[in-house]
XYZ file of C-alpha atoms in Angstrom:
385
model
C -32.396 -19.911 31.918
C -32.198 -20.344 28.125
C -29.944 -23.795 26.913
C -27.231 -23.174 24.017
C -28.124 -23.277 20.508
C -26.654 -23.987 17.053
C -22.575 -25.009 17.016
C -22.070 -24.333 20.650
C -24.853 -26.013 21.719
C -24.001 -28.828 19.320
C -20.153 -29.075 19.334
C -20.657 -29.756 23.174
C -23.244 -32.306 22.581
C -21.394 -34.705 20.868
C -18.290 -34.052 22.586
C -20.436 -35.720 24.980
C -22.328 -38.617 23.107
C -17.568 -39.185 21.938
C -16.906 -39.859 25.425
C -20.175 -42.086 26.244
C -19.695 -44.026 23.189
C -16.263 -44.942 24.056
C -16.761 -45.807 27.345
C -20.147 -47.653 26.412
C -17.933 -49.699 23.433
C -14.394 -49.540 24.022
C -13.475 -48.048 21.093
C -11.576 -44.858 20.638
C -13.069 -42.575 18.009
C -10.357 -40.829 15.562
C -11.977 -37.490 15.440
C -10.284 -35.989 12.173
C -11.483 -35.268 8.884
C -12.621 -38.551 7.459
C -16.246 -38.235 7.870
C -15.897 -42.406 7.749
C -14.685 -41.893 11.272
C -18.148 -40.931 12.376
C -20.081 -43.470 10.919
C -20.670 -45.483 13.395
C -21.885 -43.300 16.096
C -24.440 -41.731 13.075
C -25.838 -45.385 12.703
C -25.927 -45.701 16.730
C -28.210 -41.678 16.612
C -29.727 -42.412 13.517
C -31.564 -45.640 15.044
C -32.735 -42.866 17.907
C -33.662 -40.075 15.019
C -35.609 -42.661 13.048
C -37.802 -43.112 15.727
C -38.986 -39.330 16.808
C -41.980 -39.690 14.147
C -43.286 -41.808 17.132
C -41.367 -41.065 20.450
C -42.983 -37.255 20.663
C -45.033 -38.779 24.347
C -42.283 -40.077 25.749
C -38.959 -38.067 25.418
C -41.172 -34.718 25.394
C -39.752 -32.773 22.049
C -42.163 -31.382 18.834
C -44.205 -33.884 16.630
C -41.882 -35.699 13.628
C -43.961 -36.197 10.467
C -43.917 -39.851 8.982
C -41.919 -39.982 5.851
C -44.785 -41.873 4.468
C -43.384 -41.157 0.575
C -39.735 -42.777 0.860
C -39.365 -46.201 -0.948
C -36.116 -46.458 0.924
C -36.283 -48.589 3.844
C -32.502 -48.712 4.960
C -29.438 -46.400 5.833
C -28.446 -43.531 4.993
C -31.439 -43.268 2.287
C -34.573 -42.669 5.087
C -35.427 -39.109 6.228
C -34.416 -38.954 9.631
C -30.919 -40.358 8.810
C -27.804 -38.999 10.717
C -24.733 -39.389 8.210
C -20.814 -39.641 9.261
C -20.464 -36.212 7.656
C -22.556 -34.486 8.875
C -21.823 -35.266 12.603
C -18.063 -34.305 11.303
C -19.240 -30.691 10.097
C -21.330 -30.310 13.138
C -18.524 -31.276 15.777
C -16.057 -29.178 13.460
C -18.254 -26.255 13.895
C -19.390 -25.851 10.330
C -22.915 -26.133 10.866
C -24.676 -22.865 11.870
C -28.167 -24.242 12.538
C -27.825 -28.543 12.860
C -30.354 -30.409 12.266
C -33.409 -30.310 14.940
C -33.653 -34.164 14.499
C -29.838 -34.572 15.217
C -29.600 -32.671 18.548
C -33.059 -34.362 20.083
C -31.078 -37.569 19.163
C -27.937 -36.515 20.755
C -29.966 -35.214 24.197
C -32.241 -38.949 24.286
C -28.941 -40.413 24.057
C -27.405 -38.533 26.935
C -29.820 -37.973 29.203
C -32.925 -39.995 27.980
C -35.266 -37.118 27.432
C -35.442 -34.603 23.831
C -34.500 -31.284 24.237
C -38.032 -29.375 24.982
C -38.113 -31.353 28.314
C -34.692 -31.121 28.902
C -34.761 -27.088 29.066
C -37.699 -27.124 31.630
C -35.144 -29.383 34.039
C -31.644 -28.524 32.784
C -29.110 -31.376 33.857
C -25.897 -30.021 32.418
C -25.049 -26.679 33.432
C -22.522 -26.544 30.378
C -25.606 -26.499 28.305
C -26.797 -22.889 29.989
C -26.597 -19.723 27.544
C -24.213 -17.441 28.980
C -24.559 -13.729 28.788
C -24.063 -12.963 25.653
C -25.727 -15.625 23.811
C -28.855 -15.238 25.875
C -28.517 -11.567 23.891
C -28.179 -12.889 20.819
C -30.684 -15.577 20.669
C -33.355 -14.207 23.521
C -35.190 -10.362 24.515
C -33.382 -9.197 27.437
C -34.351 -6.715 30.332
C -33.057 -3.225 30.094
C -31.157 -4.057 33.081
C -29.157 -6.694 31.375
C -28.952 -4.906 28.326
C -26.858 -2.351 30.413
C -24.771 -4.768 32.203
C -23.736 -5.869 28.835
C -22.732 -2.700 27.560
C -21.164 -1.992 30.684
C -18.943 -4.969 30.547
C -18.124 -4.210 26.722
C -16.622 -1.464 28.088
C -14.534 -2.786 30.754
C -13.391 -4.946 27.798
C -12.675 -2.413 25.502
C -10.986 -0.211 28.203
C -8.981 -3.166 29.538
C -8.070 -4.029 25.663
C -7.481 -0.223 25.225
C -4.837 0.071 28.396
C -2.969 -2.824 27.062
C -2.319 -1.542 23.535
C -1.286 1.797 25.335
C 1.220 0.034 27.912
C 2.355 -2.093 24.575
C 3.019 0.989 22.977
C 4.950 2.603 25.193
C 7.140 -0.347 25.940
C 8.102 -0.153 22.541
C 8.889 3.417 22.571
C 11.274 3.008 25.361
C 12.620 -0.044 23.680
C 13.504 2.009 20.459
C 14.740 4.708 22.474
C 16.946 2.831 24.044
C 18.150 1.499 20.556
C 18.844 4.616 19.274
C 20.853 5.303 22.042
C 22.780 2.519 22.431
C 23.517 1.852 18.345
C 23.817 6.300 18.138
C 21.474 5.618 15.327
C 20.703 9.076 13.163
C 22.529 11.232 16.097
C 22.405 14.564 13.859
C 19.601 16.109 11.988
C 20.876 17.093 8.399
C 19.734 20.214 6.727
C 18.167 20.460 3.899
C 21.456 20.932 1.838
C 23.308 18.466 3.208
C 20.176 15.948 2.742
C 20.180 17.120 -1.122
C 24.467 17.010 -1.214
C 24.271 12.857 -0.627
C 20.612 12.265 -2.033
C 21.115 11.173 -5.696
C 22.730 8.571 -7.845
C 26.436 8.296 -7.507
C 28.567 6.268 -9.739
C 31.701 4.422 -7.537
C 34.844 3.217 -8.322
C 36.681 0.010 -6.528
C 39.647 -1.588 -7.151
C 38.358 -4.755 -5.322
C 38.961 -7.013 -8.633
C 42.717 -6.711 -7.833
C 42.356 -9.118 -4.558
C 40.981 -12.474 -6.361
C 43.320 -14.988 -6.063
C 41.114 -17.217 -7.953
C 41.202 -14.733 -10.768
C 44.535 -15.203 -12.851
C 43.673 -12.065 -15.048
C 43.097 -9.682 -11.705
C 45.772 -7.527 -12.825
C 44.874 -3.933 -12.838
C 41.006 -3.924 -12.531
C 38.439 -2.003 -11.280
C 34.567 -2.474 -10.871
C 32.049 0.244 -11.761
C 28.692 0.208 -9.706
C 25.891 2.350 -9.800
C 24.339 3.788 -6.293
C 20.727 5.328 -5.838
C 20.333 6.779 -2.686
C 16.848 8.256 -1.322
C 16.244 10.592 2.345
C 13.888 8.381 4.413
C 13.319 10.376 7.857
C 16.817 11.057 9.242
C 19.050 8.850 7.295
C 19.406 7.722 3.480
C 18.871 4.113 2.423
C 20.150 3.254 -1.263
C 20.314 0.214 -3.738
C 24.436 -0.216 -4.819
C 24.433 -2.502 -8.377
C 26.977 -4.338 -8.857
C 28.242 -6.165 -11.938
C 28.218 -9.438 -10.175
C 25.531 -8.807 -7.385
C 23.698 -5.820 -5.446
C 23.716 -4.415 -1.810
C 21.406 -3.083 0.276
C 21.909 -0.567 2.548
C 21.635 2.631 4.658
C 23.519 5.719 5.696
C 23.197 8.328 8.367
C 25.481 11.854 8.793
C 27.564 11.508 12.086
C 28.099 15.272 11.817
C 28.430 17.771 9.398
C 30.023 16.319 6.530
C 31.076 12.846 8.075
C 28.749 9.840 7.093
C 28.982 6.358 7.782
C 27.500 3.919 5.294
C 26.362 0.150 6.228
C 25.778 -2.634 3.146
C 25.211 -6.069 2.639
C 24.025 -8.522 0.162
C 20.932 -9.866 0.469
C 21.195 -13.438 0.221
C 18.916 -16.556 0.305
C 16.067 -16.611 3.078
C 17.290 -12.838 2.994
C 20.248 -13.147 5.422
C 22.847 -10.704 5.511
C 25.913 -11.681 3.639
C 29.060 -9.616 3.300
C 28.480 -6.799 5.606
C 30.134 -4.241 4.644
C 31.146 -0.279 6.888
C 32.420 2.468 5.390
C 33.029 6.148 6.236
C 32.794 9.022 3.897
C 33.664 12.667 4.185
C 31.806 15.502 1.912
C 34.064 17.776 0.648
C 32.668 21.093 -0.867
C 33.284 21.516 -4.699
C 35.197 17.814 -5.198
C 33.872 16.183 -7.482
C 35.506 12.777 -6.558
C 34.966 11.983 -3.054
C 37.026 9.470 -1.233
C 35.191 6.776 0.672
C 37.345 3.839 2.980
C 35.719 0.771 3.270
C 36.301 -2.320 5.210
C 35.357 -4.909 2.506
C 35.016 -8.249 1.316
C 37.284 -9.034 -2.593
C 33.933 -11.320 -2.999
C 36.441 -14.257 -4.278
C 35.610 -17.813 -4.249
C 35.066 -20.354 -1.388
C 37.888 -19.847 1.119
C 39.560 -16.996 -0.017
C 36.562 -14.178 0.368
C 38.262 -12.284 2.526
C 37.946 -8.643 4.345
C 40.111 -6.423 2.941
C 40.211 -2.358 3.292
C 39.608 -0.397 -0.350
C 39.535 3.310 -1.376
C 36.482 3.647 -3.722
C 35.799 6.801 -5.307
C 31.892 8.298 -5.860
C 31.180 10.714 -8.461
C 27.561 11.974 -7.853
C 26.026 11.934 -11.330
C 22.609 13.644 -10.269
C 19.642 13.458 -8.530
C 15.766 12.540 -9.247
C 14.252 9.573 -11.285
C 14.836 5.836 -11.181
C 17.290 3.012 -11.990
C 16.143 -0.273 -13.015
C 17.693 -3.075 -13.799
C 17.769 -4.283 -18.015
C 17.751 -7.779 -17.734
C 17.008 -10.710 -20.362
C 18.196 -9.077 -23.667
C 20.689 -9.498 -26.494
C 22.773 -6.666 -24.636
C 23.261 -8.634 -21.622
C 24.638 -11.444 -23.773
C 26.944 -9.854 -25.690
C 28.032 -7.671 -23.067
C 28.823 -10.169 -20.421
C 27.591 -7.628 -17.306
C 24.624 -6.012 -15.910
C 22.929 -3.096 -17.308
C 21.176 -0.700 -15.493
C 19.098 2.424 -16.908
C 18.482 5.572 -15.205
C 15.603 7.415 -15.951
C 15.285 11.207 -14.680
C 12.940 12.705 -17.245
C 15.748 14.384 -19.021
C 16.892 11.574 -21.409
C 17.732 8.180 -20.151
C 21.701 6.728 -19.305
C 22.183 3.417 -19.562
C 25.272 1.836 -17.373
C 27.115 -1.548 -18.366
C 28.982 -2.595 -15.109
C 31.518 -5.332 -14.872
C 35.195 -5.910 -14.427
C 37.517 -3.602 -16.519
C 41.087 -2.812 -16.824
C 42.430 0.683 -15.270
C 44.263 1.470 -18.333
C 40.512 2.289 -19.840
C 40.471 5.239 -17.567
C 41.254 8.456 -18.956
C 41.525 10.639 -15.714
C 44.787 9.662 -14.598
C 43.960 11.449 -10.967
C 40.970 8.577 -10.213
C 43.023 5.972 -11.979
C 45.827 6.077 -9.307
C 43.312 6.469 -6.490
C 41.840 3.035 -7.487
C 44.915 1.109 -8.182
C 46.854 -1.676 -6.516
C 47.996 0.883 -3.590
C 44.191 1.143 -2.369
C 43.965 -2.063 -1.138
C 44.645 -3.084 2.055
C 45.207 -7.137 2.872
C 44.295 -8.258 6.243
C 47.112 -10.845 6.054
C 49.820 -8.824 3.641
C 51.348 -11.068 1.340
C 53.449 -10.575 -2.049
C 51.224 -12.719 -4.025
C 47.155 -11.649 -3.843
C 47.842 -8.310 -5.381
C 50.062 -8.475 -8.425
C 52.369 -5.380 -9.444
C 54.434 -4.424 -12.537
């Protein structure tokens, strides 16, 4: 039987030579970081260490030279010195190979003999190699060798068997998800994928339902939607001229598709959820979404409310980013976005405008103070001519 060696072999040690100090003294060690913590029990080893240049007889372990050239004759300055940090690295397993000096110290302390002698009569079975360390440090047999591998396998299949069964659970967990939430429960075609993939620009009348705004009269909001296909159902960016949303939508069945936002908020919790239903209409180029909605007006009076907004799909392919941090943005007084498609870049300035800057009459009255729906009707939030 072959004992431990280097940070097993030592960590255990003076987890050992802890406990028989304390008992022996009284005084409980504080075994953190400060390596002053461990100075005492390195003056206590280091009067054993000092000694091993003449105790080679008696405890049984190799020959110590005499550190005949030091001038230093106290602690922590003569060779065989054990210092508070480097018992702390040692018992915080930072020392690969420890000093041979330290550990005979540690074993004459425990059980009065160095650690040559102590292998040929082993004490402490918690000091006996197992297995795999015995492979590592020693020869072995053929016959062990195979035992080995044989139990590296019954780990690895055991390991193997439980990522399988996790794997499966999971599986059945999202199947059951998608079947209980009827997430993506029709397959689009390709056309009808290409018909809602794109960048859309939408109209909402939601400005109309801000109390807090005394100038809400007649206006309308502008946002800019990029939606991309991502394996069944779309997800999409909407910017706003006060804030984004987040998103994703899925076809219920031909030509029917719900849509689900929100705002991402601090510690990126959902905030004003919002569910809407759409219906694709063949050559329309305004199609009519309802949404149940939030006016997004200050402190007590956000509110749900139910809106009409209009998309207009404005094409397909490249990127919209954000402008942010320029003299536009200041003089504007909104957000600009930019979309880039390879064919000449459009630049977007979204805020809160009045309805009377509409020129299509048709989407003006679709956005107007009849698309709003109050959850609690009243003759004051939306104002009228």
């Amino acid at each position: 039987m072959a004992l431990k060696s280097g940070k097993d072999e030592i960590e255990y040690l003076l987890r050992q030579v802890f406990k028989k100090y304390e008992l022996e003294t009284g005084n409980k060690l504080n075994l953190n970081t400060n390596r002053r913590n461990y100075e005492d029990i390195a003056k206590m080893l280091s009067g054993i260490s000092n000694q091993l240049p003449y105790t080679s007889d008696e405890f049984g372990h190799s020959p110590y030279p005499e550190d005949r050239n030091s001038k230093a004759t106290e602690y922590p300055y003569l060779k065989y010195d054990i210092t508070g940090g480097q018992i702390k690295d040692a018992f915080n397993g930072l020392v690969a190979k420890p000093r041979p000096f330290l550990v005979d110290a540690c074993y004459i302390y425990l059980y009065g003999v160095a650690r040559n002698k102590f292998e040929e009569n082993i004490l402490d079975p918690n000091l006996i190699a197992n297995e795999l360390e015995d492979q590592s440090n020693h020869k072995t047999s053929p016959g062990r060798q195979r035992k080995i591998s044989l139990s590296l396998i019954l780990i690895l299949l055991v390991l193997l068997g439980i990522a399988i069964f996790k794997w499966i659970d999971t599986s059945h967990k999202m199947s059951a998800l998608k079947e209980d939430l009827v997430i993506t429960p029709y397959q689009p075609s390709q056309a009808e994928i290409d018909s809602l993939e794109g960048i859309w620009m939408v109209y909402i009348g939601s400005p109309q339902a801000r109390k807090s705004d005394k100038n809400r009269y007649h206006k309308f909001v502008r946002n800019i939607m990029n939606v991309k296909y991502k394996d069944g159902y779309f997800v999409f960016t909407r910017y706003g001229a006060g804030f984004d949303h987040y998103g994703y939508m899925q076809y219920e069945s031909p030509q029917v598709v719900s849509i689900r936002s929100y705002v991402k908020g601090s510690e990126n919790k959902i905030e004003a959820p919002r569910l809407s239903l759409m219906r694709l209409a063949k050559n329309k180029d305004k199609i009519m979404v309802v949404s149940a909605s939030w006016n997004f007006d200050a402190g007590e009076n956000n509110d749900i409310i139910g809106i009409r907004e209009v998309y207009i799909k404005q094409g397909r392919g490249g990127e919209i980013k954000e402008v942010i941090n320029t003299m536009d943005n200041h003089a504007c007084n909104c957000k600009i976005v930019q979309w880039k498609n390879g064919k000449g870049d459009r630049t977007f300035y979204l805020r809160n405008e009045l309805l009377d800057t509409i020129k299509d009459e048709t989407l003006k009255k679709l956005i107007d103070e009849s698309s709003i729906l109050l959850r609690y009707p009243d003759s004051v939030t939306i104002l009228k001519n």
